[in-house]
Every structure is written in C-alpha cells, then in structure tokens.
Coordinates of C-alpha atoms and ligand atoms in Angstrom, one line a residue:
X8 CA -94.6 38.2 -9.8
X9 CA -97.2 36.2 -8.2
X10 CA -99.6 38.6 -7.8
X11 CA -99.2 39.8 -11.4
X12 CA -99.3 36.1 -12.6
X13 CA -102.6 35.2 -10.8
X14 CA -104.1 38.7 -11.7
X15 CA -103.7 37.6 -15.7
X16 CA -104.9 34.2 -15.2
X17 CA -108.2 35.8 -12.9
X18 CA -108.9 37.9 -16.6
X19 CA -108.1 34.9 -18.7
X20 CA -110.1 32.2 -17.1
X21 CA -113.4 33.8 -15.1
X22 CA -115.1 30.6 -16.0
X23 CA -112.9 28.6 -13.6
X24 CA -114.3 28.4 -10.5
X25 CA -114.5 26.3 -7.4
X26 CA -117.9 24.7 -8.2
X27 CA -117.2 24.1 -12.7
X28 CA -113.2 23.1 -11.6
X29 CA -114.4 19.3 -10.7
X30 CA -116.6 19.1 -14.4
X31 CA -113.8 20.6 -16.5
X32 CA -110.5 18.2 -15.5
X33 CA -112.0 15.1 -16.4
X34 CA -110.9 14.8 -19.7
X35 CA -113.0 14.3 -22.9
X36 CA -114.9 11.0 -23.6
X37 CA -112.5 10.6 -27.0
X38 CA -109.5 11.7 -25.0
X39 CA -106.4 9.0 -25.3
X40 CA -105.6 9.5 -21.3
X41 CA -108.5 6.9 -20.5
X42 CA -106.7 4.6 -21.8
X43 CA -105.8 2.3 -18.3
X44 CA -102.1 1.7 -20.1
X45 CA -101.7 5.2 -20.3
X46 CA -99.4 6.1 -17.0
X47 CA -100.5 9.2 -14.5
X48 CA -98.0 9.4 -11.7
X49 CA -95.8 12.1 -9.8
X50 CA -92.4 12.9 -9.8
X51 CA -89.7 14.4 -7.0
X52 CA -85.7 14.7 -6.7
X53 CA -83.7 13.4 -4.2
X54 CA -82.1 17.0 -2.8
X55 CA -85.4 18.8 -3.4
X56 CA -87.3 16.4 -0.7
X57 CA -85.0 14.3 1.3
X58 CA -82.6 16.2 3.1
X59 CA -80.8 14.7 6.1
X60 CA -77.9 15.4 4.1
X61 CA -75.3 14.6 7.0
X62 CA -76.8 11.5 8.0
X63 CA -75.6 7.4 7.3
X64 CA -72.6 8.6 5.8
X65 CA -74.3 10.9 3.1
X66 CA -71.4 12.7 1.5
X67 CA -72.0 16.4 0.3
X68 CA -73.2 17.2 -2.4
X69 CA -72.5 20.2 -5.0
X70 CA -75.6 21.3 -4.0
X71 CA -75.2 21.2 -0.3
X72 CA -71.7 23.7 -1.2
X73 CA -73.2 25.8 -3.7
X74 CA -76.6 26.9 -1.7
X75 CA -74.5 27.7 1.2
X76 CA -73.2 30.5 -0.5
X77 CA -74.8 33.9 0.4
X78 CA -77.0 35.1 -2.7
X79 CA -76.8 31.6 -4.4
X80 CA -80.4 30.4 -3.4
X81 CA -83.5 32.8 -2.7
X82 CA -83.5 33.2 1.4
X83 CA -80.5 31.8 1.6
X84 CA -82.3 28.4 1.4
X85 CA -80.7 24.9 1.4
X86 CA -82.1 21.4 0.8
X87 CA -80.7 20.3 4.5
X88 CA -84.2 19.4 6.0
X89 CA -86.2 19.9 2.8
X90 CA -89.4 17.4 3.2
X91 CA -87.6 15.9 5.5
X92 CA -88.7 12.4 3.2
X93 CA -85.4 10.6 4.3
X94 CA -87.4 10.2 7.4
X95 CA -90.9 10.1 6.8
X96 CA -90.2 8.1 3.2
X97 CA -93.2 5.5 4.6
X98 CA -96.5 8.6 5.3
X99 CA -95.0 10.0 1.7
X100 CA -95.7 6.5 -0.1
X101 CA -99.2 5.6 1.9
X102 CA -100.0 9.2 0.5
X103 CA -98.9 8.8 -2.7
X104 CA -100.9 5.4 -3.3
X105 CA -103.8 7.2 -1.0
X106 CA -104.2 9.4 -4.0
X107 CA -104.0 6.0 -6.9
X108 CA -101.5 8.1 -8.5
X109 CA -99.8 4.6 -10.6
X110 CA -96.3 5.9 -11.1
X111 CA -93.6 7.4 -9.1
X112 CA -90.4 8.9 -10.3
X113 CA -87.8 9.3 -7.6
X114 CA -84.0 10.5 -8.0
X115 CA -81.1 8.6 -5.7
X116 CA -78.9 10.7 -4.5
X117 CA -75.2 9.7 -5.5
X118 CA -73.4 10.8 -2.3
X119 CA -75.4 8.7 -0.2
X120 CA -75.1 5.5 -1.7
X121 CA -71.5 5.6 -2.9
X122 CA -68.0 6.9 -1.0
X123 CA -65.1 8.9 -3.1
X124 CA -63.3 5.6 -3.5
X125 CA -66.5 4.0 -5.3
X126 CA -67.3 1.2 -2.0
X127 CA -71.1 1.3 -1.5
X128 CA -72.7 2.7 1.7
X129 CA -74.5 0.5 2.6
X130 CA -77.6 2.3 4.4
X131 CA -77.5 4.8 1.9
X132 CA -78.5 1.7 -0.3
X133 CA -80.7 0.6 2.3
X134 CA -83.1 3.6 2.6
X135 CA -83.7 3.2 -1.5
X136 CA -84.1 -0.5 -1.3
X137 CA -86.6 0.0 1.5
X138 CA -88.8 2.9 -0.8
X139 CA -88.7 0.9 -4.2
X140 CA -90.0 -2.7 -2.4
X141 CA -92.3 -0.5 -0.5
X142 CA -93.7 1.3 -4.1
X143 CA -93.8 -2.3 -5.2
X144 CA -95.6 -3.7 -2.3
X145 CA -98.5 -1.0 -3.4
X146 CA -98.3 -1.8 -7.4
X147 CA -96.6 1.7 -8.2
X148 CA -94.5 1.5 -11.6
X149 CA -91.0 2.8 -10.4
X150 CA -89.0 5.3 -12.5
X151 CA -85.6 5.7 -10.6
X152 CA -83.2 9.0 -12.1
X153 CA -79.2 8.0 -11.4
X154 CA -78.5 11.6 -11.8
X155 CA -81.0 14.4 -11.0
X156 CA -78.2 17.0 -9.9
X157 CA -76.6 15.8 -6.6
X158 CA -73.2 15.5 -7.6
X159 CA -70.8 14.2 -5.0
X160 CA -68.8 17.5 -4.5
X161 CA -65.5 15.1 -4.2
X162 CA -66.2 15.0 -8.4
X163 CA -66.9 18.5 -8.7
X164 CA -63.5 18.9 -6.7
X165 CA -61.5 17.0 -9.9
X166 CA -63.2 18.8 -12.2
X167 CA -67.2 18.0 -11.9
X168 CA -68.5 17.4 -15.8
X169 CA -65.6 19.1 -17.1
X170 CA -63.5 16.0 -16.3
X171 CA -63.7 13.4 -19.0
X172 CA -63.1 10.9 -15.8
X173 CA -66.6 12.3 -14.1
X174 CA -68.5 9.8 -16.8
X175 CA -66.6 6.5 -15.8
X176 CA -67.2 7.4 -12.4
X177 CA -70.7 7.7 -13.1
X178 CA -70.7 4.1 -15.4
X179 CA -69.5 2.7 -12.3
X180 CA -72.4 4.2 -10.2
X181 CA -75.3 3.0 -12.5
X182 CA -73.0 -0.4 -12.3
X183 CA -73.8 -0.5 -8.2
X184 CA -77.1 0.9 -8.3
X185 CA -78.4 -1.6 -10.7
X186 CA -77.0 -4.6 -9.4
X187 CA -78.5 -3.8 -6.2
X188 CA -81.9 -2.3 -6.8
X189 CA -82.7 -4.6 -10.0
X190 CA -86.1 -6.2 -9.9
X191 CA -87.6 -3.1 -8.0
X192 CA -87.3 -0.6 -11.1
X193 CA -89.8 -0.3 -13.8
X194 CA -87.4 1.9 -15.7
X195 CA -83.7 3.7 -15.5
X196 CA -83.5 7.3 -16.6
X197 CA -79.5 7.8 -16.2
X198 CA -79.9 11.9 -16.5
X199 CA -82.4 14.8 -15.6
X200 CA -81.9 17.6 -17.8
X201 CA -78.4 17.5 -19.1
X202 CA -79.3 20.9 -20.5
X203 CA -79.5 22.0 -16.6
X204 CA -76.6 20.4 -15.5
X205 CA -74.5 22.1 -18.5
X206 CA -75.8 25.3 -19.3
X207 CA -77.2 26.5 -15.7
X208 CA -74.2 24.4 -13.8
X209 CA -71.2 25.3 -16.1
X210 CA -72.8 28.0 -18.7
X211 CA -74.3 30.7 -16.5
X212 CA -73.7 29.8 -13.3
X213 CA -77.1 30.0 -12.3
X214 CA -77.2 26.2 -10.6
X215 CA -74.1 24.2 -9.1
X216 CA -71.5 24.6 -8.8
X217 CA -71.7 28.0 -10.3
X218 CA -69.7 28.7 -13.2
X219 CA -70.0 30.5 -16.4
X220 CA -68.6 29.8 -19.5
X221 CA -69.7 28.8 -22.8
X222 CA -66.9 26.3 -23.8
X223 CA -67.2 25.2 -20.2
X224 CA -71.0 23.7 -21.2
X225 CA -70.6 22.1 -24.0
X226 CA -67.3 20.1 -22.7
X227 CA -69.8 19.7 -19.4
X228 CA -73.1 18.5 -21.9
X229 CA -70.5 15.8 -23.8
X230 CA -69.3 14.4 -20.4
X231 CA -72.6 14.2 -19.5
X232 CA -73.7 12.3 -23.0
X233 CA -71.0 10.2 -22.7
X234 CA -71.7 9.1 -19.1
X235 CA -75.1 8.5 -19.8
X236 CA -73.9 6.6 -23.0
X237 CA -71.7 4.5 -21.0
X238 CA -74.3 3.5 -18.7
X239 CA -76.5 2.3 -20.9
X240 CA -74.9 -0.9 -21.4
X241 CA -74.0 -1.8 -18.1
X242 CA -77.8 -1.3 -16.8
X243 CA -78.9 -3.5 -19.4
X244 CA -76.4 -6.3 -17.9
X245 CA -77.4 -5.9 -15.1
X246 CA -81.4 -5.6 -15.0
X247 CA -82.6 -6.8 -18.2
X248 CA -86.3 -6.2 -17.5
X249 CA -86.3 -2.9 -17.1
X250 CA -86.7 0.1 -19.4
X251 CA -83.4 2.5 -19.6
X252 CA -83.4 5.7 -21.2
X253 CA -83.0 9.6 -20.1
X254 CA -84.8 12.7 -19.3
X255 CA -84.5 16.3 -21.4
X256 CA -86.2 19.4 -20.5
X257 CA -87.7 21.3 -23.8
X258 CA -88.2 24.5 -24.7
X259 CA -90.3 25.9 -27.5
X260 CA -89.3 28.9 -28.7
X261 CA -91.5 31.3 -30.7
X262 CA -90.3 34.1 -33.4
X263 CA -91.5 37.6 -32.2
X264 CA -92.1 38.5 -36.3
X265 CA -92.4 36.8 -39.5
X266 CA -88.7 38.3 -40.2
X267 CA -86.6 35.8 -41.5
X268 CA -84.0 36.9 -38.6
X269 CA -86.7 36.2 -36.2
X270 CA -87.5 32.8 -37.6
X271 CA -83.4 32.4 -37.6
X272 CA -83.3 33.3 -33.9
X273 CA -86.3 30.6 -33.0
X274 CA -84.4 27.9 -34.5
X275 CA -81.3 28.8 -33.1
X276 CA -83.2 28.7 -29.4
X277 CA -84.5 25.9 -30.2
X278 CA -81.5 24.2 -31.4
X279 CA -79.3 25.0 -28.1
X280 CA -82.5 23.6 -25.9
X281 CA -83.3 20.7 -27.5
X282 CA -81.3 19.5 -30.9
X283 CA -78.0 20.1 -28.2
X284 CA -79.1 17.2 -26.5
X285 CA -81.6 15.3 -29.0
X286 CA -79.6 15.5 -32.1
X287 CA -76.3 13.6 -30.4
X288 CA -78.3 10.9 -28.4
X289 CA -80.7 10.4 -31.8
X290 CA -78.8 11.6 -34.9
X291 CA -75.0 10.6 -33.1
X292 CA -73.6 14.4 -33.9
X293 CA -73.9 17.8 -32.6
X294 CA -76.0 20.4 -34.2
X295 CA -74.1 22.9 -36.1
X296 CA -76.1 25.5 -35.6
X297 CA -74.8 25.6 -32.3
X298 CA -71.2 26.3 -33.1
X299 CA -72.6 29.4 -34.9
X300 CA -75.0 30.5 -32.2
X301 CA -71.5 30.0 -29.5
X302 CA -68.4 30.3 -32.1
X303 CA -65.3 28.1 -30.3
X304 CA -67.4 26.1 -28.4
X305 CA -66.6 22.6 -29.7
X306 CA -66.2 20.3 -27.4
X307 CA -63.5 17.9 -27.3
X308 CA -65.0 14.9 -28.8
X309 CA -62.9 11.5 -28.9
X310 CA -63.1 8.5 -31.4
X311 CA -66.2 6.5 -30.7
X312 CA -68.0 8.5 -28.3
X313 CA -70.9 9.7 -30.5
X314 CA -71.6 5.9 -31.1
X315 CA -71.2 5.2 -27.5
X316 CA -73.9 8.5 -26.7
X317 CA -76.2 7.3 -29.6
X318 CA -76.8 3.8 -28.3
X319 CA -80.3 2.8 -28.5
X320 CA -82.8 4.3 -25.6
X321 CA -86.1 2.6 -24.9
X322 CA -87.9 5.6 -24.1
X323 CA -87.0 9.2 -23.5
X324 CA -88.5 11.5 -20.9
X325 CA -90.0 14.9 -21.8
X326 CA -90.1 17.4 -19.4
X327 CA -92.1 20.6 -20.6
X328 CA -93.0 24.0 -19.2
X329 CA -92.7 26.9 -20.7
X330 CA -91.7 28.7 -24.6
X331 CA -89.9 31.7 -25.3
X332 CA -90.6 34.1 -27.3
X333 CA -87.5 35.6 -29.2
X334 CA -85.9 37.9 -31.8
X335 CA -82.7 38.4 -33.5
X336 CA -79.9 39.8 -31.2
X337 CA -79.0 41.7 -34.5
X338 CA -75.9 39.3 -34.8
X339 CA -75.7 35.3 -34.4
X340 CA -78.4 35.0 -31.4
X341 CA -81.3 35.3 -30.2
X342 CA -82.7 38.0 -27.4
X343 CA -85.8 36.9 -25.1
X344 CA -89.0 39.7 -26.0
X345 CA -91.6 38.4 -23.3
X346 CA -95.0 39.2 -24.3
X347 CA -97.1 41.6 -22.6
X348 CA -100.9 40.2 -21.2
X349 CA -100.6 36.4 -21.2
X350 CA -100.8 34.0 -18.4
X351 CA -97.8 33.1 -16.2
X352 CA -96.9 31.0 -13.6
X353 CA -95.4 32.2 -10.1
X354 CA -92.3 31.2 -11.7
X355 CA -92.8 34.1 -14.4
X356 CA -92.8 31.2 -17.1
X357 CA -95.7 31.5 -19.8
X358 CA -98.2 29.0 -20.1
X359 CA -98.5 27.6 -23.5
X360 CA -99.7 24.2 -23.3
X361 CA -99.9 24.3 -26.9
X362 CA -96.2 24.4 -27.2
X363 CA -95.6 20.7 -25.4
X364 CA -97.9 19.5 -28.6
X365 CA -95.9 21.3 -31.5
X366 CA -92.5 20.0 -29.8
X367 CA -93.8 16.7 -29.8
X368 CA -94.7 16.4 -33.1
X369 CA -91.8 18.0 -34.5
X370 CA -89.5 15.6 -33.0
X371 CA -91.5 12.8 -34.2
X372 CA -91.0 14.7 -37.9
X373 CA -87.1 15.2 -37.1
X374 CA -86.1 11.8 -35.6
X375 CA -87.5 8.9 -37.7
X376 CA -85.9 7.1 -34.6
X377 CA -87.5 9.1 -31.5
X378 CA -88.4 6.1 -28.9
X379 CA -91.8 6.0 -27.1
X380 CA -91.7 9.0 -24.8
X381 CA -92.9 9.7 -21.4
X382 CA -93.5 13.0 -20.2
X383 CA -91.4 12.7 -16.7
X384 CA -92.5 16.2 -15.7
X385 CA -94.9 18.7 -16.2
X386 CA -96.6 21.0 -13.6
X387 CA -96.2 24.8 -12.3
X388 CA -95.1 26.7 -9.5
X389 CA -98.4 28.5 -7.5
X390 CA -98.2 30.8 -4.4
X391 CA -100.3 28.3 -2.4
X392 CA -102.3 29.0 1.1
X393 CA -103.5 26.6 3.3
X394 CA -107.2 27.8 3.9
X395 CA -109.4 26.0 6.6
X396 CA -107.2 22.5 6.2
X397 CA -107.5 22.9 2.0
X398 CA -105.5 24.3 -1.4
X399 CA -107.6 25.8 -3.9
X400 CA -105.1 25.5 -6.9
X401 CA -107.4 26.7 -9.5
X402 CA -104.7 27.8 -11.9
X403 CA -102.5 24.9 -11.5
X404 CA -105.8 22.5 -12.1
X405 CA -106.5 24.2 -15.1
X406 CA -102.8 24.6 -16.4
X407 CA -103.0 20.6 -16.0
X408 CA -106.0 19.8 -18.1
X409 CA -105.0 21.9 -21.0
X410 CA -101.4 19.9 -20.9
X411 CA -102.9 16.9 -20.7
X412 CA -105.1 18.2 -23.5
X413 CA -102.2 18.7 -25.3
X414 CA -100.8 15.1 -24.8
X415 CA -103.5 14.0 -25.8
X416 CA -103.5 15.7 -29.3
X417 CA -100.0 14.7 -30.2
X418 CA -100.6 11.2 -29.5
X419 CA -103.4 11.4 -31.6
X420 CA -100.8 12.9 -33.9
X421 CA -98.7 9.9 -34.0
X422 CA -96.6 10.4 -31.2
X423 CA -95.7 7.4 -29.1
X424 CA -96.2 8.8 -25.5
X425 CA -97.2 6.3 -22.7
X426 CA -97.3 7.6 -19.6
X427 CA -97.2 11.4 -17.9
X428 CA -95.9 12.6 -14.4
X429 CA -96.6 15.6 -12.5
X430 CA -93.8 18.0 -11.0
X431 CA -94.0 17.5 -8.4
X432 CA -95.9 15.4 -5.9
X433 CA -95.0 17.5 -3.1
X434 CA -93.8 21.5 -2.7
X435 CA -90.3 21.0 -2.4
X436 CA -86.5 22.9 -2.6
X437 CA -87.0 24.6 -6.0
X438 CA -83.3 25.1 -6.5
X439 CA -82.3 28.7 -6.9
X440 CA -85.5 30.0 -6.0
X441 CA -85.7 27.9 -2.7
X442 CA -88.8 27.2 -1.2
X443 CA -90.9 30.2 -2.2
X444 CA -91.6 28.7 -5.4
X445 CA -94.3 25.5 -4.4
X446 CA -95.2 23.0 -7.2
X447 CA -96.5 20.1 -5.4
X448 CA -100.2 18.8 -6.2
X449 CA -99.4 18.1 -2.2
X450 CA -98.6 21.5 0.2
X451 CA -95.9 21.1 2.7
X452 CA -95.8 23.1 5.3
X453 CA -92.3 23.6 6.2
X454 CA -92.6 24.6 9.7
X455 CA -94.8 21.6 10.7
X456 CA -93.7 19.0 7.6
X457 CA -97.3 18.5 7.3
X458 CA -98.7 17.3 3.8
X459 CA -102.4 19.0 3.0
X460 CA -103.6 17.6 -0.4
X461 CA -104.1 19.9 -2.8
X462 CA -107.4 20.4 -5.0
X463 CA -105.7 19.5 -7.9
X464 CA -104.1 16.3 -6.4
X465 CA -107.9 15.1 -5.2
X466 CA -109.2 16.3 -8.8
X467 CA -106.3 13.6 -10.5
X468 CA -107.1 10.9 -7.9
X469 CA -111.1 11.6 -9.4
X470 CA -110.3 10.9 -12.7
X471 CA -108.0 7.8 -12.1
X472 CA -110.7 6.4 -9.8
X473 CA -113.6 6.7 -13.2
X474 CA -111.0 5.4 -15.2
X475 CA -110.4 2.3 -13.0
X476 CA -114.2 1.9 -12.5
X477 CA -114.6 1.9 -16.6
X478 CA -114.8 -1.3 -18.2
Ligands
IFM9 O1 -87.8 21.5 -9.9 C1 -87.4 21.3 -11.2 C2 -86.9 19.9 -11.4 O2 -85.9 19.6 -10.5 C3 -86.3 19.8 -12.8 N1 -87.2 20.2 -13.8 C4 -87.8 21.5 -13.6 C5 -88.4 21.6 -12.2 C6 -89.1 23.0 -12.0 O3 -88.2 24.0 -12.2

C-alpha cells in the first residue's frame, strides 16, 4: 500500500519538489492562519508514546491485554516501550518548544494515576504534574484528553462501556485529575473519539477490547456520552479557568452516483460518523437514521441523561482524515466503492482536504449551537526514511498545506475554528497497525529512540517563526 500510495501522489503532484516544498507551505498573504491567535500545535496519546506501562504502579490497561493477543496488532506490536516519553518526557518538551510549535495536546493515561478502588497514585500524578508545569514554564497552551483509550482493564473486567457504572467511575476520575492538575491546563477534552471507543472497541472489534456487536456500541457510545456529560460539571468546579469540551473524529462520506439510494447511503454514513455523536451532545437526542441504518440497536437511555450529555461545551475538537466514498448496500446501508487513481496515504485513507471544509461548514448549517472548534488532529501516516540525518516528507508537507488551506476557507465561511494540531508530533504506536504506520512531523527510531525532525516539522517551525516576526 505504500508503494502504491506514493506512486499516485508522484503522478498527482510533479510540481512538489525538494527545492518549491519551502515556497509552497507558507500559506497565502489573505490566509486566516497568520493570525498570531490562531493556535498551531501538535498532538500525542498517552499509550501511543509513553510506555513503561509496569512502572510506579501503572495498572494495565485494555490496551496493554488486547495487543498481547496474537493477530490483534500488526507485528504483534504493543505500546510497552513505545517512545519511551515516560522517561525522556523533558528532550520531548525542549523539542517540542525547539520547533515554537504553541500548543500541545497530551492524553493521561487513567491506570497510572488512579488504583481500582479510586485512591490516587501518587507518582502517576507526579509525572503529569511535572510535564504540564514544564509546558507552562515554556508558554505552551496545554490541551489535556481524560480519556484517549487507556481504559484501566479492572473496568473493562465489570463490563468496560457497556456498564452504566464505567461513567461514574470516570466522573470521579476527571474529579481527581482536575483538582490536582488545575491551573496547568489550558483546556479539558474529557473523550477522543467516542466513535472509536464504541464502534472499533465494542462494534467491530477492530480496537480494545475486541468485541463485535452492534447493540454492544451504541449502549458502549451512550456510556461514553454520559461520562463525558457527567464530567463536565465537576471540571468546571473544580478549574474554572479552563476550557472543557471533547474531541470527535469525522468522516465525510461521498455518494458514488447521483442515485437517490446513493445519496441515501451518504447520509446514512455520515449520520453513524458524526450526527451519532454530534446530534446527542448538540441536539440532546440520537439520530434516527441510525436505528434504521442498525434496526434494535437502541440503547438503553434513562430519564435525564440526554440533558446531562447535552450540557453546554466550550469548544469541540475536530479530528479529520479521510472520506468515503459509498453506495447503497441494496437494502438499509451503505457499502464502501473506493475510487480507483486518487492519492492515498500509507494508511490507504484518501486525501480529500476538501472534505474537512464541507464538514465544517455543514455543521455550522446543522447546529445553530456548534461551539468554537479546534481541530485536535489532522496529519497522515508516511513510510518515512532517515536519509543522511534527515526526512523528506514531501507528501505529508503538501497533504498539510492543502488542510490548512481548507481551514482556512471554512473560517472564512463562518466557522469559529481557533486553533489546529498536528497528528502527531512524534511517530508513535498506531494502534492496530503498530508501528509500521509513522505519523509524526518528528521520526523515532525505535531501535535507538532517537528523534530526527522531519522536513515538514522544520517547514511549520518556518512559518510560525514569519508569523511571530510580523507586526
Ligand atoms: O493515532 C490515531 C489517534 O490515536 C486517534 N485519531 C486518529 C489517529 C490516526 O489513526
């Protein structure tokens, strides 16, 4: 897939080469991203770069269980060394602020900082409240996750997010985390990707812990809602200052003919993507559409939680890659048809910058309501080589520029979006797919653990530096 995906991109783009790469990232003169409140920053998860998962009373993980079952992760890969950043935490920031990248969003991982009876662990805590006053120290806005898939696999043995109890537990989390680390966070995101965490964790089995049933993720997706909906509250007690909302992954999905079955099957993707999760934490109710896309799969919903889900967010993250193209299964759903000659990231994922735009400015049509946005990751996974100490990532550079491009045009739209971080900072565990997959603007080599900054990475550090220099 690599080879085919670079191969396409070689035909598409010939104009992109080492020597024009520099001249074509900067962005327009008119472009919205010079603005100097407009935040460029990186983002990573806590089981994709800290491993050290046994150490200072670091409890497993679902993850830790699941990739430790043979055929569960490319290689047979785990996140137990990773980027090794539980130990070299202090090199990662000095890098990170080396390349005046403004914004960092991290993950904490939940089984380090918290025992199965709820007491804190104390240098779990410690290691976080040594990174964020660190960040701080160097004038980097923080954006903490609660929740970025490293659930303690204590949980997952009562049940996981199938267990109404799993979102208390998790209320009570946020509760410790933001007594403890208020003042150091710019802004709370309770959840990544609840659309993940239910449909890959509990729908199709494809993430942990592994199982695969429809009903299963949307009872999984309302436990999730309602824990995030139940933390809201307490992290505004307890740190006032900061911003609180949560992070969604879209998808755009693209009829593969005018038919109206076609159209029909578009909406229907995009309504089990994004409405699944947009329409109950905006709108306070599930999408319909969905019950008839996956007949019987209401979830049990009790008195008051859609108003407890609904509560007001200060921002919501965006994270963007890819669209589908689909057609009508022939009865209630929709069949991916990929398309033949367009470019595509080592991942197999299409690029369609143009898609992050549309999305955007949909929302901003559907949800009169829809609260400034950040976009908390974009990026894309390239089969980077270390060549005489440097990365030429010329696809990645130009897959940047054009989403950027795209940010900028739905701002110019209307759309409310104030800041934009790159997945990822550093090549990390990329889930199922291991470490094969690398989508760092930084290249780790595993082997050594040492960071070579990537083209890309030195081309973003450019443009912040001109944009600083501007008056
Ligand atoms: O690596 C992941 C990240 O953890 C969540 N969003 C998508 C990324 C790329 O697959």
């Amino acid at each position: 897939m690599a080879n085919d995906a670079s191969a396409v991109f070689d035909t598409l783009s010939p104009a992109v080469s080492r020597g024009s790469l520099a001249d074509s990232f900067t962005p327009p003169a008119d472009s919205t991203l010079w603005r100097k409140n407009f935040l460029l920053g990186a983002a990573t998860a806590s089981y994709q770069i800290e491993g050290a998962v046994n150490e200072d009373g670091r409890l497993p993980s679902i993850w830790d269980t699941f990739s430790a079952i043979p055929g569960k992760v490319l290689a047979g890969d785990t996140g137990a060394v990773a980027c090794d950043h539980y130990h070299r935490w202090e090199a990662d920031v000095e890098m990170l602020a080396s390349l005046g990248l403004e914004g960092y969003r991290l993950s904490i991982a939940w089984p380090r900082v918290m025992d199965a009876a709820g007491a804190p662990n104390r240098k779990g805590l410690d290691f976080y409240k040594r990174l964020l006053n660190r960040l701080k120290e160097k004038g980097i806005t923080t954006f903490v996750t609660l929740y970025h898939w490293d659930l303690p696999q204590h949980l997952e043995d009562r049940g996981g997010w199938l267990n109404r109890d799993t979102a208390y537990r998790f209320a009570d989390y946020a509760d410790l985390m933001s007594r403890e680390l208020a003042g150091t966070v710019d802004a709370w995101a309770t959840l990544n990707e609840p659309w993940c965490s239910a449909y890959l964790g509990y729908g199709n089995g494809h993430h942990a812990p592994g199982l695969a049933n429809d009903r299963f993720a949307t009872q999984a997706m309302h436990h999730l809602l309602l824990a995030h909906g139940l933390a809201m509250p307490v992290l505004r007690a307890n740190d006032p200052a900061s911003e609180k909302g949560i992070v969604a992954n879209i998808g755009r999905g693209t009829p593969n003919s005018d038919s109206a079955a076609d159209q029909r099957a578009a909406h229907l993707f995009e309504v089990q993507h994004n409405a699944w999760i947009l329409d109950p934490l905006l709108k306070g109710s599930y999408p319909q559409d969905l019950f008839e896309l996956w007949p019987g799969t209401e979830p049990l919903v009790l008195d008051g939680d859609m108003q407890t889900i609904s509560a007001r967010l200060d921002f919501l993250g965006i994270n963007y890659y890819f669209r589908t193209n689909v057609a009508s299964d022939g009865a209630h759903g929709f069949r991916d048809v990929p398309l033949e000659g367009v470019e595509r990231t080592q991942m197999g994922w299409e690029v369609y910058p143009d898609g992050l735009r549309d999305l955007l400015t949909g929302f901003k049509k559907t949800y009169h309501n829809l609260p400034p946005i950040y976009i908390t990751e974009n990026g894309m996974a390239s089969d980077d080589q270390v060549t005489d100490g440097h990365v030429e990532d010329t696809q990645r550079i130009s897959f940047l520029k054009r989403h950027l491009a795209a940010v900028d045009q739905a701002i110019k739209a209307g759309v409310d979006i104030r800041g934009y971080f790159l997945w990822s900072l550093m090549d990390n565990f990329e889930w199922a797919f291991g470490y094969e997959r690398r989508f760092g603007v930084v290249h780790v080599d595993y082997s050594t653990q040492k960071r070579t900054i990537k083209r890309s990475a030195e081309l973003v550090e450019k443009f912040l530096k001109e944009r600083k220099a501007r008056a």
